[in-house]
N, CA, C and O atoms as a DFTB+ gen file, in Angstrom:
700 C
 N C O
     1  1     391.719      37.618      95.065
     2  2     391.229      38.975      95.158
     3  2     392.246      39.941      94.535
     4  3     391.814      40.655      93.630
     5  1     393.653      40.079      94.919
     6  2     394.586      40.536      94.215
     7  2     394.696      40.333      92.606
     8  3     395.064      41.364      92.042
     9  1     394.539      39.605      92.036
    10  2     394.281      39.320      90.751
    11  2     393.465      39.977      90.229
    12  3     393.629      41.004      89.570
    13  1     392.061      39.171      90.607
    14  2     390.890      40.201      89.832
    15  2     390.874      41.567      90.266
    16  3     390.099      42.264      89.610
    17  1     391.556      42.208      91.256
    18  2     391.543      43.560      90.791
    19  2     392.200      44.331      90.187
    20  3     391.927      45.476      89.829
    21  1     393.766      43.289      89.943
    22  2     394.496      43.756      89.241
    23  2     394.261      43.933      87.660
    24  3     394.832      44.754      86.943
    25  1     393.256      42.948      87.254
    26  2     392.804      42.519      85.924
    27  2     391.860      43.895      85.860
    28  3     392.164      44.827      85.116
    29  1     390.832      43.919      86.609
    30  2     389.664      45.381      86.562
    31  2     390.691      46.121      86.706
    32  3     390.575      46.308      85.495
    33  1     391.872      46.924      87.080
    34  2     392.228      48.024      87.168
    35  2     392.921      48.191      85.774
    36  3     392.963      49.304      85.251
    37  1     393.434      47.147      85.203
    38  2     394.532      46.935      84.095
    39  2     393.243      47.776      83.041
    40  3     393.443      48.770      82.343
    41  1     392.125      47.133      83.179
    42  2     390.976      47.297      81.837
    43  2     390.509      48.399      82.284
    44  3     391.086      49.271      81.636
    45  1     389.970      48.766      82.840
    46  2     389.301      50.360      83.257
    47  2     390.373      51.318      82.635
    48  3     390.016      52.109      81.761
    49  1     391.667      51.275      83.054
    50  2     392.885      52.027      82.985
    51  2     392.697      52.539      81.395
    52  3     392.315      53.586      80.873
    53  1     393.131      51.346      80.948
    54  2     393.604      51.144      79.626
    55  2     391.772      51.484      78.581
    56  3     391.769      51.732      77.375
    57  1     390.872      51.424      79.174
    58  2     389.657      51.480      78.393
    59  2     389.578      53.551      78.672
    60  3     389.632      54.420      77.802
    61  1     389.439      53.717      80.210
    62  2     389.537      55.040      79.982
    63  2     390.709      55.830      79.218
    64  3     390.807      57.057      79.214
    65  1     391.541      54.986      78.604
    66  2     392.795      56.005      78.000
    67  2     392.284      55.835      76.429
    68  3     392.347      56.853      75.740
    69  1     391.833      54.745      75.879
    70  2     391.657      54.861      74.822
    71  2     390.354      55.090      73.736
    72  3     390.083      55.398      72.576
    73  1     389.793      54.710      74.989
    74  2     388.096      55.589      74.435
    75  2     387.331      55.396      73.489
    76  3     386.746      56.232      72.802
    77  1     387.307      53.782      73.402
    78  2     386.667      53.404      71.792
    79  2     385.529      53.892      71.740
    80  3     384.878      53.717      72.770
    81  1     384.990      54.483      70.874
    82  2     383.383      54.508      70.461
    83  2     383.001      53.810      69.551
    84  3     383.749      53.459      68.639
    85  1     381.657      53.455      69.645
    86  2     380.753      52.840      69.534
    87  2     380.788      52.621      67.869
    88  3     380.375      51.562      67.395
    89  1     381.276      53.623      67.071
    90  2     381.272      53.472      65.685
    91  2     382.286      53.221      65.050
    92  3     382.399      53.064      63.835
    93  1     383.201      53.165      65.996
    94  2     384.843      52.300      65.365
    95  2     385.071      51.439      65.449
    96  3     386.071      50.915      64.958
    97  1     383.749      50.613      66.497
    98  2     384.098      49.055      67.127
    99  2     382.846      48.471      65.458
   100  3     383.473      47.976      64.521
   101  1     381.694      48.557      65.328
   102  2     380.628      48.555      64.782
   103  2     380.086      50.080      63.999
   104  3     380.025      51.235      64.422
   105  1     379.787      49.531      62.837
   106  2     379.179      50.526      61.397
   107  2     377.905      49.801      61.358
   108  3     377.867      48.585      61.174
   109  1     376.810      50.559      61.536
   110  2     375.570      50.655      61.626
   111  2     375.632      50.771      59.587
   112  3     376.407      51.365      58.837
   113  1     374.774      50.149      59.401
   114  2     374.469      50.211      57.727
   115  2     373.136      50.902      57.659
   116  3     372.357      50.783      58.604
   117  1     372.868      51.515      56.753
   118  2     370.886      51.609      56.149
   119  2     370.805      51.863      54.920
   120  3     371.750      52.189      54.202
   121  1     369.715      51.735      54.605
   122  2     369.226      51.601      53.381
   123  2     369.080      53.522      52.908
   124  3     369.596      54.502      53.444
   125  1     368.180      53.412      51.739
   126  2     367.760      54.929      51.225
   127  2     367.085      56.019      52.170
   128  3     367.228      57.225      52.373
   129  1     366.101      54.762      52.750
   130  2     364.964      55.459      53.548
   131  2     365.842      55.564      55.621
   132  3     365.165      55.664      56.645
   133  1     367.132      55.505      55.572
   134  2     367.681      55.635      56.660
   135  2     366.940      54.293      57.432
   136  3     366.358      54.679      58.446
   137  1     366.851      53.255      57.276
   138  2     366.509      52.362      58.239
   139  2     367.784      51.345      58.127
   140  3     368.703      51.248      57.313
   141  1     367.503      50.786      59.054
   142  2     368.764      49.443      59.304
   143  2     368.739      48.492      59.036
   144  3     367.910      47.681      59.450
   145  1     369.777      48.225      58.129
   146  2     369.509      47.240      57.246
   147  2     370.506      46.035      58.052
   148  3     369.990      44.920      58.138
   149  1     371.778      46.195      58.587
   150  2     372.614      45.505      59.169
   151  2     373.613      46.398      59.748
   152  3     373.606      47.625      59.643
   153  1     374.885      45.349      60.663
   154  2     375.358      46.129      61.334
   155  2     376.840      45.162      61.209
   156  3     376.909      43.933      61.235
   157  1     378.009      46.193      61.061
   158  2     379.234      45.341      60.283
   159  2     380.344      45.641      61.823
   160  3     380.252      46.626      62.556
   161  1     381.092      44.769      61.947
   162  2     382.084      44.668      63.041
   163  2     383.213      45.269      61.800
   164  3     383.256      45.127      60.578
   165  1     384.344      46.228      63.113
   166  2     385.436      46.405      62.667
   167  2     386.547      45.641      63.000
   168  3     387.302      46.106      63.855
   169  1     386.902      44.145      62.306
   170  2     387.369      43.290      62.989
   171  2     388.685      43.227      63.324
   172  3     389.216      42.368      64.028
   173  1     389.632      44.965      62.346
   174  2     390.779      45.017      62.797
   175  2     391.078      45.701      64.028
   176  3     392.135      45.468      64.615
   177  1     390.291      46.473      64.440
   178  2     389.644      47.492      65.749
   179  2     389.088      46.096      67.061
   180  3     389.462      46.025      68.232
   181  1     388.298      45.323      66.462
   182  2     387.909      44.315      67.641
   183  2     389.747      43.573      67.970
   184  3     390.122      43.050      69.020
   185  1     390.459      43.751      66.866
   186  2     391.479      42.726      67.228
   187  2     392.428      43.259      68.122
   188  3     393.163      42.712      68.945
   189  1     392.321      44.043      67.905
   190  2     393.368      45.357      68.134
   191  2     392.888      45.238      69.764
   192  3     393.500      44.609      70.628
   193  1     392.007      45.779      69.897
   194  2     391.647      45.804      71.380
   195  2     391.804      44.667      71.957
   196  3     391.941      44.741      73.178
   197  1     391.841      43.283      71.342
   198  2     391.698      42.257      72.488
   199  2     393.133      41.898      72.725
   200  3     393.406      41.542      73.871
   201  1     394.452      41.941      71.516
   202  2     395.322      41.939      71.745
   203  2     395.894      42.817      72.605
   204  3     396.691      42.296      73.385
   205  1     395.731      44.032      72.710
   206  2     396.010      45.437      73.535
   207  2     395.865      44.901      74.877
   208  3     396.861      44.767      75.588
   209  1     394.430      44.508      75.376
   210  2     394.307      44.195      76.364
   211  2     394.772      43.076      76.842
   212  3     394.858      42.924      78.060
   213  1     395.154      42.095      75.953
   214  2     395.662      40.675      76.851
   215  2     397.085      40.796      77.243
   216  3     397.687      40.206      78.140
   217  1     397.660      42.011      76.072
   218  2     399.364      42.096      76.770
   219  2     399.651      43.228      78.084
   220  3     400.614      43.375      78.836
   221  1     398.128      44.043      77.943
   222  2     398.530      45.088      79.339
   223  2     398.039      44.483      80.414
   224  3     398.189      45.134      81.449
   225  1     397.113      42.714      80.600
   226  2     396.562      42.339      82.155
   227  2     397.435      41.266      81.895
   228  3     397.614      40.789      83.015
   229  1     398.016      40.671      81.180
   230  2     399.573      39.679      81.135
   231  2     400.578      40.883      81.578
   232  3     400.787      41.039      82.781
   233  1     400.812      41.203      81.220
   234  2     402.134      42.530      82.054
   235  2     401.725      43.029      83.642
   236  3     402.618      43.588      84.278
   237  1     400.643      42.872      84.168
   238  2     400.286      43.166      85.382
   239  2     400.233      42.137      86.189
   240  3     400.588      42.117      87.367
   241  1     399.735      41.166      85.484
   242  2     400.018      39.613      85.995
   243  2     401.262      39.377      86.363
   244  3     401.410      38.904      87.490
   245  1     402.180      39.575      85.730
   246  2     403.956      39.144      85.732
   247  2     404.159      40.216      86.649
   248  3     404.678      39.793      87.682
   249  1     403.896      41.735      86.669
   250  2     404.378      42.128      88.010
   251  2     404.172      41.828      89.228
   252  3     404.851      42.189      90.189
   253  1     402.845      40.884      89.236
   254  2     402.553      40.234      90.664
   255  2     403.517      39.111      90.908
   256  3     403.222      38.339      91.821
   257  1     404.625      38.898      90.237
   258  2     405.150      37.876      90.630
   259  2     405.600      37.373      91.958
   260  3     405.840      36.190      92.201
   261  1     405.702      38.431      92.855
   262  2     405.955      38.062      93.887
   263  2     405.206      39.163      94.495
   264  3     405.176      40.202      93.835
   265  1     404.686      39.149      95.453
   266  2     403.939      40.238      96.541
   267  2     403.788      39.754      97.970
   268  3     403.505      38.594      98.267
   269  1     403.964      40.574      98.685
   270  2     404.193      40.203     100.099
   271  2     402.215      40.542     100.225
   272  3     401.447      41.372      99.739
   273  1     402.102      39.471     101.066
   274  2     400.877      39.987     101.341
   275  2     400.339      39.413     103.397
   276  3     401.223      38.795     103.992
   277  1     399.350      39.615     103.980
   278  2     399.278      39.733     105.479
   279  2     398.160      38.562     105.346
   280  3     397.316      38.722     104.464
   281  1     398.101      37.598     106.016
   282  2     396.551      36.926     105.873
   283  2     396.308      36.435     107.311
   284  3     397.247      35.863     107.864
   285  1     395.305      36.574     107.889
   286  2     394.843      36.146     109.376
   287  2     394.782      34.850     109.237
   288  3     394.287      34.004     108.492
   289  1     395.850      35.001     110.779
   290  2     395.935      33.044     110.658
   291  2     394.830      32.441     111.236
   292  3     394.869      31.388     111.873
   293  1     393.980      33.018     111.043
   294  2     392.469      32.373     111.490
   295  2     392.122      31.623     110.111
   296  3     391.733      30.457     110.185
   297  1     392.282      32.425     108.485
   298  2     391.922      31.973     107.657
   299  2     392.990      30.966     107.134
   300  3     392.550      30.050     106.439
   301  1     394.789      31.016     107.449
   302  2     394.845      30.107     107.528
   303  2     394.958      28.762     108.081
   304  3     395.805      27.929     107.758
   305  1     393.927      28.609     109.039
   306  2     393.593      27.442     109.856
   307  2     392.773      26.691     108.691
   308  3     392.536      25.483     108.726
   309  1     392.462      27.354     107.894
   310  2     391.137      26.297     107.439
   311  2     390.027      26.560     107.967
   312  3     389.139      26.749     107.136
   313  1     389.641      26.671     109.315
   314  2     388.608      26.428     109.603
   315  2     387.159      27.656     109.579
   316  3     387.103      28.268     110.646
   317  1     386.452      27.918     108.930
   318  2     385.829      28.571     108.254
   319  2     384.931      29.575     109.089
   320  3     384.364      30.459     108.447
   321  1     384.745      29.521     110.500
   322  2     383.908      30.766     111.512
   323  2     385.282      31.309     111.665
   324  3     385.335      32.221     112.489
   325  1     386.567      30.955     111.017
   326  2     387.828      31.973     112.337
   327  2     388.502      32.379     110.880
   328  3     389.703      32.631     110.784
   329  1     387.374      32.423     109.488
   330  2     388.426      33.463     108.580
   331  2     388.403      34.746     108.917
   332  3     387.358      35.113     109.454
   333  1     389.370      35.673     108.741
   334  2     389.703      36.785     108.989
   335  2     389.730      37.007     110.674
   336  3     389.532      38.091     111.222
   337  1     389.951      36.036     111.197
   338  2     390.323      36.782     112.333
   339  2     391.802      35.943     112.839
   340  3     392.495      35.038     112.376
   341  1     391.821      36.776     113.999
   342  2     393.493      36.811     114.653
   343  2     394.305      37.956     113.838
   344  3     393.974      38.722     112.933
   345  1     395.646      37.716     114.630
   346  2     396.541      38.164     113.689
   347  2     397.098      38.266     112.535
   348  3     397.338      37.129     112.128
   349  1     397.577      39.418     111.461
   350  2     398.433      38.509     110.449
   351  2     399.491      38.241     110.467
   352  3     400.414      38.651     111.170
   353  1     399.433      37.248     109.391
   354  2     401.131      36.429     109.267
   355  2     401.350      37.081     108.044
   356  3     400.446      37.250     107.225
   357  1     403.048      37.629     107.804
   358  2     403.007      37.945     106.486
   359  2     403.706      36.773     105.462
   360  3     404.725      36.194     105.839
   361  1     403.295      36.567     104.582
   362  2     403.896      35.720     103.396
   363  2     404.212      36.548     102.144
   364  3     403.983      37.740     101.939
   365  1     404.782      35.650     101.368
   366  2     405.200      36.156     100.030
   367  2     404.119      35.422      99.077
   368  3     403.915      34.216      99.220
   369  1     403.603      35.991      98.344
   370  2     403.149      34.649      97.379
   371  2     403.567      35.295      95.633
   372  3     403.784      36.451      95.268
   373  1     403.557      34.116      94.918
   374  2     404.511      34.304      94.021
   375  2     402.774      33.754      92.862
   376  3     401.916      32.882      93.006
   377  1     402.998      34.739      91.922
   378  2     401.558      34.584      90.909
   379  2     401.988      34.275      89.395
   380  3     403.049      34.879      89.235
   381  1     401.772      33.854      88.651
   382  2     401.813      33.558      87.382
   383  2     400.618      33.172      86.835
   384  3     399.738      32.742      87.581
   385  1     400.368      33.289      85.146
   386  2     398.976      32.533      84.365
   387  2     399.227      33.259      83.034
   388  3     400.071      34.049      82.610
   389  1     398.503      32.856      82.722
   390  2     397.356      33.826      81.082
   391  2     396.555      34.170      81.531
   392  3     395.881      34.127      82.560
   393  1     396.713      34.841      79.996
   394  2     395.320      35.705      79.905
   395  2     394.580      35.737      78.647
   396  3     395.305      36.366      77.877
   397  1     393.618      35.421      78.095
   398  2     392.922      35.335      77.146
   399  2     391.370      36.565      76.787
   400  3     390.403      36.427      77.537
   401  1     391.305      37.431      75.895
   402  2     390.432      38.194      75.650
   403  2     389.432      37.866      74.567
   404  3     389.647      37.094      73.632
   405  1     388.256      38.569      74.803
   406  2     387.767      37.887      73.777
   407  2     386.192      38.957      73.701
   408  3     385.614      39.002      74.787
   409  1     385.783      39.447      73.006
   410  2     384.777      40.260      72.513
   411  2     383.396      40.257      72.310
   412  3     382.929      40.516      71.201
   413  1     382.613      39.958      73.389
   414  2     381.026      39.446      72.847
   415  2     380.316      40.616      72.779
   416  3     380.716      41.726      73.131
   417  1     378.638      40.167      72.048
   418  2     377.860      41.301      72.344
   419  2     376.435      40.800      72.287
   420  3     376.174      39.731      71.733
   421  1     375.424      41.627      72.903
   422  2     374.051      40.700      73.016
   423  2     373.316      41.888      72.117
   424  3     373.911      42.907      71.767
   425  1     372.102      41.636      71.839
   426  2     370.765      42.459      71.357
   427  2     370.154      42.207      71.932
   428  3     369.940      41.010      72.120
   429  1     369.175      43.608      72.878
   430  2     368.300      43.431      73.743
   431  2     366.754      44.376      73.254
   432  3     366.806      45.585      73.028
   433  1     365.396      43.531      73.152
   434  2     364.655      44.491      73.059
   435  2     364.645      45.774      73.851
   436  3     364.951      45.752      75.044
   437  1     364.276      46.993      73.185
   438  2     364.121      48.277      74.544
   439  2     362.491      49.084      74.010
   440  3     362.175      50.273      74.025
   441  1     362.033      48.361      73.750
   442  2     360.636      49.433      73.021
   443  2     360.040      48.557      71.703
   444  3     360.433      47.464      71.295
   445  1     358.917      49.442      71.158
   446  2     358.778      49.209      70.100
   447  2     359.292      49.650      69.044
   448  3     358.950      50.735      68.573
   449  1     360.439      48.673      68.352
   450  2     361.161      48.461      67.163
   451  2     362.327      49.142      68.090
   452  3     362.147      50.359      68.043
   453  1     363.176      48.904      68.712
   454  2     364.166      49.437      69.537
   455  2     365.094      48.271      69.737
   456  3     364.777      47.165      70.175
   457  1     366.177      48.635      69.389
   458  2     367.249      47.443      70.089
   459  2     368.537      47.941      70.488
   460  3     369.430      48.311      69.726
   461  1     368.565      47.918      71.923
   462  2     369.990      47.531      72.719
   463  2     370.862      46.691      72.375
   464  3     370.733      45.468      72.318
   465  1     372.005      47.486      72.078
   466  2     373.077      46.594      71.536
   467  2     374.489      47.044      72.409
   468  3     375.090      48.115      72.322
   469  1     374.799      45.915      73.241
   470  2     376.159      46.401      73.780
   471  2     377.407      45.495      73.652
   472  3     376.964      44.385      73.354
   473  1     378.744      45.438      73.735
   474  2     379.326      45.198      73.145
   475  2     380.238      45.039      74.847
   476  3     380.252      45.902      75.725
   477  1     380.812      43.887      74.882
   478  2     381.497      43.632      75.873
   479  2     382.911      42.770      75.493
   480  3     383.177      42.044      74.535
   481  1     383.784      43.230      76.820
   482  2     385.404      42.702      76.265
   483  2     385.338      41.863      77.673
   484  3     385.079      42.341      78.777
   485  1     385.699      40.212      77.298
   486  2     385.476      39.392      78.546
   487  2     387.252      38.958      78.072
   488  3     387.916      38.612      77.095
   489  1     387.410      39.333      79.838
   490  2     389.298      38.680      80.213
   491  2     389.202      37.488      81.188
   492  3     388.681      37.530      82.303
   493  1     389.760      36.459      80.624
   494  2     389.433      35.277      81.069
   495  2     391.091      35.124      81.618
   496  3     392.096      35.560      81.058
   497  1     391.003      34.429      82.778
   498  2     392.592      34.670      83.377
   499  2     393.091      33.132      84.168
   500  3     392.970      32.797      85.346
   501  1     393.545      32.569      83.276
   502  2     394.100      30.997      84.429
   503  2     395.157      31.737      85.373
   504  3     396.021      32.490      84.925
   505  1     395.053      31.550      86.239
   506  2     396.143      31.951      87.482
   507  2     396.806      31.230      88.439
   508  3     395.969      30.812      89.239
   509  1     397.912      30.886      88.736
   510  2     398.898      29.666      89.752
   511  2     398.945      30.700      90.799
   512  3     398.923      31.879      90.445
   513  1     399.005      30.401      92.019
   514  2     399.736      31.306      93.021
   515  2     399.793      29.958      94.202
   516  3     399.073      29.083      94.683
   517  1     401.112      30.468      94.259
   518  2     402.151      29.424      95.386
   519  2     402.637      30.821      96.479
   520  3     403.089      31.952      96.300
   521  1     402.245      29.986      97.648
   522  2     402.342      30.238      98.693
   523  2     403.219      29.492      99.591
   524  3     402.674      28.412      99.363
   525  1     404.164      29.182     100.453
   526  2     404.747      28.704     101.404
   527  2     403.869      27.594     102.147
   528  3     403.389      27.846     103.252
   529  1     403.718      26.663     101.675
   530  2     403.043      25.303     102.256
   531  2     401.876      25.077     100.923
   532  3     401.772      23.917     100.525
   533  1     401.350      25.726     100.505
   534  2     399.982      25.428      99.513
   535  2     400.364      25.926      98.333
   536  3     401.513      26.330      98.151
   537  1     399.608      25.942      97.585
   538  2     399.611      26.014      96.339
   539  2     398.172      26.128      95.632
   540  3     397.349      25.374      96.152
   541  1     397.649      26.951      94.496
   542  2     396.490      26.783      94.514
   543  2     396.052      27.446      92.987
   544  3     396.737      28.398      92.614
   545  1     394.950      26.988      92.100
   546  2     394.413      27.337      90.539
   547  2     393.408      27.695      90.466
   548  3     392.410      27.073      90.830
   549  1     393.444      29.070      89.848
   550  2     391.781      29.592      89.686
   551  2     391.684      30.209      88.315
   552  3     392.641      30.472      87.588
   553  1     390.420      30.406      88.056
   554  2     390.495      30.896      87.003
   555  2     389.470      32.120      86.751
   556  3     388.279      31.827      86.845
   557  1     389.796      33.455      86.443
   558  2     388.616      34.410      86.420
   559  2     388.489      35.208      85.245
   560  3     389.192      35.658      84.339
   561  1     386.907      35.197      85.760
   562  2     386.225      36.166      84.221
   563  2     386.017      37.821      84.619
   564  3     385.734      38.134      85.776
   565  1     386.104      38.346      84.068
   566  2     385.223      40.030      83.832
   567  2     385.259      40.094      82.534
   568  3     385.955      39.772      81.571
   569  1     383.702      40.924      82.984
   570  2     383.173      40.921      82.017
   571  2     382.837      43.072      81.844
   572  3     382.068      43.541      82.683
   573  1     383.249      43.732      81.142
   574  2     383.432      44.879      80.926
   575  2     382.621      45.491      79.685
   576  3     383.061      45.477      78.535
   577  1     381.217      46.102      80.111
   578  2     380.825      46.849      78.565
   579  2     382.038      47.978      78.069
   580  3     382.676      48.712      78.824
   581  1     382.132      47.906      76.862
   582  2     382.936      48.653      75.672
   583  2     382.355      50.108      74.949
   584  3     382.691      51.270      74.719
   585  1     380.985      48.932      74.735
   586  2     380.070      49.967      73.674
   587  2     378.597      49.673      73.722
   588  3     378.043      48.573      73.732
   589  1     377.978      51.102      73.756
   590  2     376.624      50.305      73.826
   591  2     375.546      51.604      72.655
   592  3     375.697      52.818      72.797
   593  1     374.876      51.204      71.947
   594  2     374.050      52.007      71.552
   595  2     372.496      51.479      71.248
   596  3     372.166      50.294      71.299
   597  1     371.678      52.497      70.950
   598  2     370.531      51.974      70.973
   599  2     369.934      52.395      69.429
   600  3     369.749      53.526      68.981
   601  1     369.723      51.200      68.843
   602  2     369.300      51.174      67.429
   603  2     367.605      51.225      67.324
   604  3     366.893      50.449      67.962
   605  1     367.162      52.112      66.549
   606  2     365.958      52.488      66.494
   607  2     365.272      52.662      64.985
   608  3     365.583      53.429      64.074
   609  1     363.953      51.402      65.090
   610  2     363.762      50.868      63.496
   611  2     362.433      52.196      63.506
   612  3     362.249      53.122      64.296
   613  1     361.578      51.714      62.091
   614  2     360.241      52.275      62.115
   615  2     359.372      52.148      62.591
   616  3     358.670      51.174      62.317
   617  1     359.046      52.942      63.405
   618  2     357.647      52.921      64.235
   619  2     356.781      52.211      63.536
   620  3     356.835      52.730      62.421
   621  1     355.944      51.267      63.490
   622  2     354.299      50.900      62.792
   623  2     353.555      51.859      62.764
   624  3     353.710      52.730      63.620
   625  1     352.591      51.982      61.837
   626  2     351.216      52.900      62.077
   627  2     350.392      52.033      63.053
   628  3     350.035      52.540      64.116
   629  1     350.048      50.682      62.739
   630  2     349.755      50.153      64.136
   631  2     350.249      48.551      64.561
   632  3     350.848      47.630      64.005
   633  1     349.665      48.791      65.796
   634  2     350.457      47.600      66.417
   635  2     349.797      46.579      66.936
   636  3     348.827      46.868      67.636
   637  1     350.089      45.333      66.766
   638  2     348.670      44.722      67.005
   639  2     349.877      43.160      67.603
   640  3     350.999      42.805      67.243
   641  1     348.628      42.480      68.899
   642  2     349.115      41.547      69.766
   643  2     348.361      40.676      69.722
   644  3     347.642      40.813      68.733
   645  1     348.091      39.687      70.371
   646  2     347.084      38.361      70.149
   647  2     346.289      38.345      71.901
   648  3     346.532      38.703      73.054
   649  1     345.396      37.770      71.210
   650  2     344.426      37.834      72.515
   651  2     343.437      36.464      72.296
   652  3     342.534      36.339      71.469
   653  1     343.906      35.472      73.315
   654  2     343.204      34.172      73.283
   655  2     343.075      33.754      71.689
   656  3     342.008      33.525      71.118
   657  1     344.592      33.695      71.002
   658  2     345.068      33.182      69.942
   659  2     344.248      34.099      68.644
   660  3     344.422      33.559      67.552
   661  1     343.359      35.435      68.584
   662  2     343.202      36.051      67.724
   663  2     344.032      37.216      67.633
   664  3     344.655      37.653      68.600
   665  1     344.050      37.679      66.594
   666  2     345.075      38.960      66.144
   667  2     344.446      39.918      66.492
   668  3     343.401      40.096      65.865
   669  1     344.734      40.776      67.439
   670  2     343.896      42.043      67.535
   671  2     343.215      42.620      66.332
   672  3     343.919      42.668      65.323
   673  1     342.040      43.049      66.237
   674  2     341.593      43.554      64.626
   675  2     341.188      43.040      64.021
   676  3     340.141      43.371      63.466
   677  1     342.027      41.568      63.731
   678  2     341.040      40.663      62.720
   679  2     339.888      40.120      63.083
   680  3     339.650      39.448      64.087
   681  1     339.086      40.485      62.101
   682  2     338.126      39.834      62.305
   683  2     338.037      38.079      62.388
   684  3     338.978      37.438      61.919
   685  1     336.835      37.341      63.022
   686  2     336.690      36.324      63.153
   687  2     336.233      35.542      61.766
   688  3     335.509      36.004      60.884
   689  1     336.704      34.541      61.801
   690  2     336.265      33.839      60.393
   691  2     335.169      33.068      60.588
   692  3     335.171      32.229      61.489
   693  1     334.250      33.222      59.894
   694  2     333.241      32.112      60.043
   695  2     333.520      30.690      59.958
   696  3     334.534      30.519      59.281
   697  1     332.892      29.327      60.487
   698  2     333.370      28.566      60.819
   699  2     332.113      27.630      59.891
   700  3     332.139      26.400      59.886
């Protein structure tokens, strides 16, 4: 739990300070008639950010190196109706890992001729943390939108769907 919020606070932080928009990450292209023809990544801007971010949630990582933290010795009994309760015990636990970034993005229909396009920065985090008797490996994702815009083609004059395998409109063929 300490981790992944340290990882979400590292990226929120660092995303609200630097404020990418949507047209520095991705250049929307078009043709004469303003339609969209393709859409180009800025891959020194994508790099930039993933490096940025893997050395500011690796630097937050390494300050967790040691943290005192309280845990109810109910949870550490093991036994699973008595987590979080009793008293706490305090321990030290000592954290280390990577961190790896990495940049996806999906296209989503939103309408007719409409597409959702958002752009996400996923921090993938191997993590050790040793504790006084245990020891233990996890590994976590977040997943953080970046950028999102909504690309919008030419309307049709009309629009036509299928209905019990005919094309709306067309006529039937003689047989």
């Amino acid at each position: 739990m300490i981790v992944s919020q340290t990882i979400s606070e590292a990226v929120l932080k660092d995303i609200a300070e630097n404020r990418e928009n949507y047209s520095e990450i991705i250049t929307i292209n078009k043709n004469e008639t303003s339609e969209v023809m393709s859409l180009a990544s800025n891959m020194e801007k994508i790099n930039s950010i993933k490096s940025r971010l893997a050395l500011i949630v690796g630097e937050k990582i390494c300050d967790l190196k040691t943290k005192d933290a309280c845990i109810p010795i109910g949870t550490l009994s093991g036994i699973e109706f008595l987590n979080c309760k009793g008293p706490s015990v305090p321990l030290k636990i000592s954290v280390s890992g990577n961190v790896q970034t990495d940049l996806k993005s999906d296209f989503l229909g939103s309408g007719i001729n409409q597409t959702l396009h958002r752009v996400y920065l996923i921090v993938h985090a191997k993590v050790s943390v040793l504790m006084p008797g245990c020891s233990t490996s996890f590994e976590s994702d977040n997943k953080v939108l970046i950028a999102e815009t909504v690309i919008v083609g030419r309307v049709p004059n009309l629009y036509g769907g299928t209905v019990a395998n005919n094309v709306v409109g067309a006529e039937k063929s003689e047989q």
